Amino acid sequence: MKKGLLIVLSGPSGSGKGTVRAEVMRRQPFAFSVSATTRLPREGERDGVDYHFITREQFEKRIQEGDMLEYTEYNGNYYGTPLKEALAEINAGRNIFLEIEVEGAMNVKRAYPEAVLIMLLPPSFSEQERRLRGRGTESDEVIQGRLDRTHEEMSFFPQYDYVVYNEDINACADDILSVVRAETCSVKRYPTAHISYFDT
Ligand code: 5GP
């Protein structure tokens, strides 16, 4: 059985990752990895569905035990992808979809080089700022921090496999599902097909 694909959607704050992820998952059911985090649940968020909400001590124990495929510290909280859950899905042949920030995506690529990395970007830097300010939920200082961080995040751009500009949610979902479709047919996934073909 072919292993599933590990698709990583990431991009700077304000790129719309969460919304795009929801649209992609609405159209095609991927195995979605539920991340662990030490931040407190926001209103309406459910433990085990939106995140596994755990304490810093529990998170650090899991890091030490090697039970995080990747993790990062973001705005003072840990966020990470539980390793066993992700590998179980891939090994069962199911495609898994991670929506994480850029540093985490780089860590996934290091730990699992076959991962397919998609960078989601707002149409422009000025539009990113407009979207972040438009949310109206964060202080100027936090917004500035997110914009500053984008410079560093963009330095990893060349290590990504694909880029999708978020001008329209439907077009983004189309592009991402096209990438998944193309990757499914990649010759890289069939390293011995030219030999085993003759046994068929
Ligand atoms: P929020 O607190 O808004 O839910 O998430 C903050 C950031 O953490 C977002 O950019 C989100 O994509 C990222 N994030 C969520 N889960 C993970 C994870 O498991 N690993 C990493 N590296 N980032 C994550």
mmCIF file of C-alpha atoms and ligand atoms in Angstrom:
data_model
loop_
_atom_site.group_PDB
_atom_site.id
_atom_site.type_symbol
_atom_site.label_atom_id
_atom_site.label_comp_id
_atom_site.label_asym_id
_atom_site.label_seq_id
_atom_site.Cartn_x
_atom_site.Cartn_y
_atom_site.Cartn_z
ATOM 1 C CA MET A 1 0.000 0.000 0.000
ATOM 2 C CA LYS A 2 1.230 3.486 -0.827
ATOM 3 C CA LYS A 3 1.906 5.758 2.106
ATOM 4 C CA GLY A 4 -0.286 8.821 2.438
ATOM 5 C CA LEU A 5 1.010 12.289 1.616
ATOM 6 C CA LEU A 6 1.978 14.742 4.317
ATOM 7 C CA ILE A 7 0.723 18.102 3.065
ATOM 8 C CA VAL A 8 1.812 21.158 5.007
ATOM 9 C CA LEU A 9 -0.021 24.422 4.544
ATOM 10 C CA SER A 10 1.737 27.334 6.138
ATOM 11 C CA GLY A 11 2.282 31.017 5.700
ATOM 12 C CA PRO A 12 2.589 34.228 7.657
ATOM 13 C CA SER A 13 0.006 35.540 10.065
ATOM 14 C CA GLY A 14 -2.918 37.035 8.152
ATOM 15 C CA SER A 15 -2.478 34.759 5.128
ATOM 16 C CA GLY A 16 -5.804 33.074 5.860
ATOM 17 C CA LYS A 17 -4.497 29.567 6.602
ATOM 18 C CA GLY A 18 -7.359 28.627 8.898
ATOM 19 C CA THR A 19 -10.074 29.670 6.453
ATOM 20 C CA VAL A 20 -8.381 28.018 3.492
ATOM 21 C CA ARG A 21 -7.816 24.856 5.478
ATOM 22 C CA ALA A 22 -11.516 24.733 6.366
ATOM 23 C CA GLU A 23 -12.509 25.097 2.696
ATOM 24 C CA VAL A 24 -10.060 22.397 1.566
ATOM 25 C CA MET A 25 -11.305 20.007 4.248
ATOM 26 C CA ARG A 26 -14.917 20.773 3.389
ATOM 27 C CA ARG A 27 -14.269 19.654 -0.176
ATOM 28 C CA GLN A 28 -12.035 16.678 0.521
ATOM 29 C CA PRO A 29 -11.781 14.861 3.828
ATOM 30 C CA PHE A 30 -8.124 14.595 4.781
ATOM 31 C CA ALA A 31 -6.916 13.138 8.001
ATOM 32 C CA PHE A 32 -6.371 16.342 9.919
ATOM 33 C CA SER A 33 -3.778 16.309 12.635
ATOM 34 C CA VAL A 34 -4.999 17.925 15.838
ATOM 35 C CA SER A 35 -2.120 19.968 17.240
ATOM 36 C CA ALA A 36 -1.202 20.259 20.867
ATOM 37 C CA THR A 37 -0.856 23.710 22.408
ATOM 38 C CA THR A 38 -0.249 25.329 25.765
ATOM 39 C CA ARG A 39 -2.389 28.360 24.990
ATOM 40 C CA LEU A 40 -5.790 28.649 26.622
ATOM 41 C CA PRO A 41 -8.868 27.687 24.581
ATOM 42 C CA ARG A 42 -10.695 30.570 22.897
ATOM 43 C CA GLU A 43 -14.425 30.737 23.197
ATOM 44 C CA GLY A 44 -16.046 27.893 21.298
ATOM 45 C CA GLU A 45 -12.856 25.842 20.916
ATOM 46 C CA ARG A 46 -13.057 22.219 21.949
ATOM 47 C CA ASP A 47 -10.333 20.061 23.465
ATOM 48 C CA GLY A 48 -9.327 17.232 21.119
ATOM 49 C CA VAL A 49 -11.076 18.917 18.177
ATOM 50 C CA ASP A 50 -9.444 22.337 17.711
ATOM 51 C CA TYR A 51 -6.370 21.494 19.751
ATOM 52 C CA HIS A 52 -5.225 19.191 22.500
ATOM 53 C CA PHE A 53 -4.951 21.817 25.233
ATOM 54 C CA ILE A 54 -2.163 20.768 27.566
ATOM 55 C CA THR A 55 0.122 22.372 30.158
ATOM 56 C CA ARG A 56 3.725 23.493 29.587
ATOM 57 C CA GLU A 57 4.937 20.604 31.773
ATOM 58 C CA GLN A 58 2.990 18.071 29.713
ATOM 59 C CA PHE A 59 4.229 19.637 26.465
ATOM 60 C CA GLU A 60 7.873 19.628 27.555
ATOM 61 C CA LYS A 61 7.557 16.006 28.647
ATOM 62 C CA ARG A 62 6.267 15.067 25.193
ATOM 63 C CA ILE A 63 9.177 16.925 23.544
ATOM 64 C CA GLN A 64 11.638 15.027 25.723
ATOM 65 C CA GLU A 65 9.961 11.739 24.894
ATOM 66 C CA GLY A 66 10.370 12.497 21.173
ATOM 67 C CA ASP A 67 6.627 12.584 20.689
ATOM 68 C CA MET A 68 6.450 15.769 18.582
ATOM 69 C CA LEU A 69 6.972 15.619 14.817
ATOM 70 C CA GLU A 70 7.623 19.342 15.064
ATOM 71 C CA TYR A 71 6.883 22.107 17.515
ATOM 72 C CA THR A 72 7.461 25.791 17.928
ATOM 73 C CA GLU A 73 7.020 28.520 20.486
ATOM 74 C CA TYR A 74 4.750 31.228 19.175
ATOM 75 C CA ASN A 75 3.642 34.304 21.120
ATOM 76 C CA GLY A 76 4.735 32.661 24.359
ATOM 77 C CA ASN A 77 2.959 29.346 23.817
ATOM 78 C CA TYR A 78 4.035 25.976 22.500
ATOM 79 C CA TYR A 79 2.335 24.522 19.444
ATOM 80 C CA GLY A 80 3.201 21.106 18.060
ATOM 81 C CA THR A 81 2.177 18.139 15.935
ATOM 82 C CA PRO A 82 1.957 14.828 17.793
ATOM 83 C CA LEU A 83 4.243 12.380 15.994
ATOM 84 C CA LYS A 84 2.521 9.038 16.571
ATOM 85 C CA GLU A 85 -0.857 10.264 15.385
ATOM 86 C CA ALA A 86 0.595 11.758 12.188
ATOM 87 C CA LEU A 87 2.672 8.695 11.279
ATOM 88 C CA ALA A 88 -0.205 6.317 11.973
ATOM 89 C CA GLU A 89 -2.337 8.131 9.392
ATOM 90 C CA ILE A 90 0.402 8.284 6.742
ATOM 91 C CA ASN A 91 1.332 4.639 7.193
ATOM 92 C CA ALA A 92 -2.331 3.676 6.855
ATOM 93 C CA GLY A 93 -2.245 5.301 3.389
ATOM 94 C CA ARG A 94 -4.223 8.389 4.347
ATOM 95 C CA ASN A 95 -3.186 11.872 3.280
ATOM 96 C CA ILE A 96 -2.661 14.154 6.211
ATOM 97 C CA PHE A 97 -3.015 17.906 6.176
ATOM 98 C CA LEU A 98 -1.152 20.157 8.608
ATOM 99 C CA GLU A 99 -1.802 23.859 8.978
ATOM 100 C CA ILE A 100 1.129 25.285 10.878
ATOM 101 C CA GLU A 101 3.359 28.357 10.962
ATOM 102 C CA VAL A 102 6.572 28.633 8.946
ATOM 103 C CA GLU A 103 9.148 27.548 11.506
ATOM 104 C CA GLY A 104 7.139 24.397 12.174
ATOM 105 C CA ALA A 105 6.927 23.686 8.445
ATOM 106 C CA MET A 106 10.724 23.845 8.193
ATOM 107 C CA ASN A 107 11.001 21.417 11.091
ATOM 108 C CA VAL A 108 8.597 19.006 9.394
ATOM 109 C CA LYS A 109 10.677 19.131 6.199
ATOM 110 C CA ARG A 110 13.784 18.293 8.224
ATOM 111 C CA ALA A 111 12.123 15.412 10.075
ATOM 112 C CA TYR A 112 10.153 14.131 7.067
ATOM 113 C CA PRO A 113 11.674 15.270 3.746
ATOM 114 C CA GLU A 114 8.880 13.774 1.606
ATOM 115 C CA ALA A 115 6.461 16.346 3.081
ATOM 116 C CA VAL A 116 4.879 18.644 0.499
ATOM 117 C CA LEU A 117 5.164 22.278 1.609
ATOM 118 C CA ILE A 118 2.694 24.883 0.390
ATOM 119 C CA MET A 119 3.227 28.559 1.250
ATOM 120 C CA LEU A 120 0.013 30.560 1.448
ATOM 121 C CA LEU A 121 0.534 34.300 0.980
ATOM 122 C CA PRO A 122 -1.740 37.327 1.002
ATOM 123 C CA PRO A 123 -1.697 39.138 -2.388
ATOM 124 C CA SER A 124 0.798 41.703 -1.033
ATOM 125 C CA PHE A 125 2.520 42.819 2.157
ATOM 126 C CA SER A 126 0.297 45.905 2.414
ATOM 127 C CA GLU A 127 -2.792 43.718 2.054
ATOM 128 C CA GLN A 128 -1.449 41.430 4.805
ATOM 129 C CA GLU A 129 -1.195 44.439 7.124
ATOM 130 C CA ARG A 130 -4.693 45.571 6.176
ATOM 131 C CA ARG A 131 -6.099 42.106 6.940
ATOM 132 C CA LEU A 132 -4.330 41.869 10.281
ATOM 133 C CA ARG A 133 -5.579 45.305 11.339
ATOM 134 C CA GLY A 134 -9.054 44.470 10.036
ATOM 135 C CA ARG A 135 -9.397 41.557 12.458
ATOM 136 C CA GLY A 136 -9.512 44.139 15.215
ATOM 137 C CA THR A 137 -8.629 41.588 17.876
ATOM 138 C CA GLU A 138 -4.974 42.378 18.528
ATOM 139 C CA SER A 139 -2.978 45.334 19.796
ATOM 140 C CA ASP A 140 -0.755 47.397 17.471
ATOM 141 C CA GLU A 141 2.244 45.866 19.173
ATOM 142 C CA VAL A 142 1.144 42.288 18.454
ATOM 143 C CA ILE A 143 0.314 43.184 14.838
ATOM 144 C CA GLN A 144 3.705 44.835 14.385
ATOM 145 C CA GLY A 145 5.332 41.703 15.844
ATOM 146 C CA ARG A 146 3.524 39.527 13.301
ATOM 147 C CA LEU A 147 4.526 41.804 10.420
ATOM 148 C CA ASP A 148 8.161 41.861 11.576
ATOM 149 C CA ARG A 149 8.165 38.091 11.831
ATOM 150 C CA THR A 150 7.036 37.866 8.197
ATOM 151 C CA HIS A 151 10.468 39.089 7.011
ATOM 152 C CA GLU A 152 12.133 36.121 8.670
ATOM 153 C CA GLU A 153 9.432 33.724 7.504
ATOM 154 C CA MET A 154 9.861 34.818 3.888
ATOM 155 C CA SER A 155 13.549 33.929 4.037
ATOM 156 C CA PHE A 156 12.389 30.270 3.999
ATOM 157 C CA PHE A 157 10.278 30.758 0.891
ATOM 158 C CA PRO A 158 12.801 29.052 -1.472
ATOM 159 C CA GLN A 159 12.544 25.853 0.580
ATOM 160 C CA TYR A 160 8.842 25.490 -0.157
ATOM 161 C CA ASP A 161 7.492 23.347 -2.984
ATOM 162 C CA TYR A 162 4.478 25.472 -3.971
ATOM 163 C CA VAL A 163 3.078 28.961 -3.440
ATOM 164 C CA VAL A 164 -0.598 29.926 -3.431
ATOM 165 C CA TYR A 165 -1.667 33.599 -3.282
ATOM 166 C CA ASN A 166 -4.809 34.101 -1.270
ATOM 167 C CA GLU A 167 -6.995 36.440 -3.291
ATOM 168 C CA ASP A 168 -9.991 34.192 -3.431
ATOM 169 C CA ILE A 169 -10.751 31.303 -1.121
ATOM 170 C CA ASN A 170 -12.208 29.057 -3.811
ATOM 171 C CA ALA A 171 -9.239 29.566 -6.108
ATOM 172 C CA CYS A 172 -6.908 28.748 -3.208
ATOM 173 C CA ALA A 173 -8.730 25.503 -2.460
ATOM 174 C CA ASP A 174 -8.649 24.602 -6.198
ATOM 175 C CA ASP A 175 -4.892 25.198 -6.318
ATOM 176 C CA ILE A 176 -4.180 23.205 -3.172
ATOM 177 C CA LEU A 177 -6.279 20.245 -4.274
ATOM 178 C CA SER A 178 -4.535 20.360 -7.678
ATOM 179 C CA VAL A 179 -1.176 20.165 -5.932
ATOM 180 C CA VAL A 180 -2.368 17.168 -3.936
ATOM 181 C CA ARG A 181 -3.635 15.494 -7.097
ATOM 182 C CA ALA A 182 -0.356 16.099 -8.945
ATOM 183 C CA GLU A 183 1.742 14.890 -6.016
ATOM 184 C CA THR A 184 -0.300 11.686 -5.926
ATOM 185 C CA CYS A 185 0.873 10.994 -9.492
ATOM 186 C CA SER A 186 4.489 11.975 -8.893
ATOM 187 C CA VAL A 187 7.053 9.484 -10.192
ATOM 188 C CA LYS A 188 8.928 10.049 -6.906
ATOM 189 C CA ARG A 189 6.215 7.997 -5.255
ATOM 190 C CA TYR A 190 6.809 5.048 -7.606
ATOM 191 C CA PRO A 191 10.556 4.457 -7.383
ATOM 192 C CA THR A 192 10.425 0.847 -8.668
ATOM 193 C CA ALA A 193 7.418 1.013 -10.984
ATOM 194 C CA HIS A 194 9.559 0.725 -14.143
ATOM 195 C CA ILE A 195 10.751 -2.686 -12.923
ATOM 196 C CA SER A 196 7.669 -4.070 -11.191
ATOM 197 C CA TYR A 197 5.537 -3.084 -14.169
ATOM 198 C CA PHE A 198 6.754 -6.169 -16.043
ATOM 199 C CA ASP A 199 5.483 -8.476 -13.314
ATOM 200 C CA THR A 200 1.965 -7.307 -13.962
HETATM 201 P P1 5GP B 1 -3.624 30.233 17.050
HETATM 202 O O1 5GP B 1 -3.192 30.542 18.446
HETATM 203 O O2 5GP B 1 -4.109 31.460 16.326
HETATM 204 O O3 5GP B 1 -4.619 29.082 17.010
HETATM 205 O O4 5GP B 1 -2.334 29.721 16.237
HETATM 206 C C1 5GP B 1 -1.184 30.478 16.179
HETATM 207 C C2 5GP B 1 -0.258 29.915 15.111
HETATM 208 O O5 5GP B 1 0.190 28.604 15.457
HETATM 209 C C3 5GP B 1 -0.905 29.791 13.720
HETATM 210 O O6 5GP B 1 -0.008 30.340 12.777
HETATM 211 C C4 5GP B 1 -1.063 28.297 13.542
HETATM 212 O O7 5GP B 1 -0.983 27.928 12.166
HETATM 213 C C5 5GP B 1 0.137 27.780 14.316
HETATM 214 N N1 5GP B 1 0.001 26.378 14.716
HETATM 215 C C6 5GP B 1 -1.118 25.708 15.074
HETATM 216 N N2 5GP B 1 -0.829 24.426 15.348
HETATM 217 C C7 5GP B 1 0.506 24.272 15.149
HETATM 218 C C8 5GP B 1 1.402 23.157 15.245
HETATM 219 O O8 5GP B 1 1.054 22.026 15.570
HETATM 220 N N3 5GP B 1 2.699 23.411 14.974
HETATM 221 C C9 5GP B 1 3.151 24.631 14.598
HETATM 222 N N4 5GP B 1 4.445 24.753 14.314
HETATM 223 N N5 5GP B 1 2.333 25.692 14.463
HETATM 224 C C10 5GP B 1 1.032 25.527 14.750
#
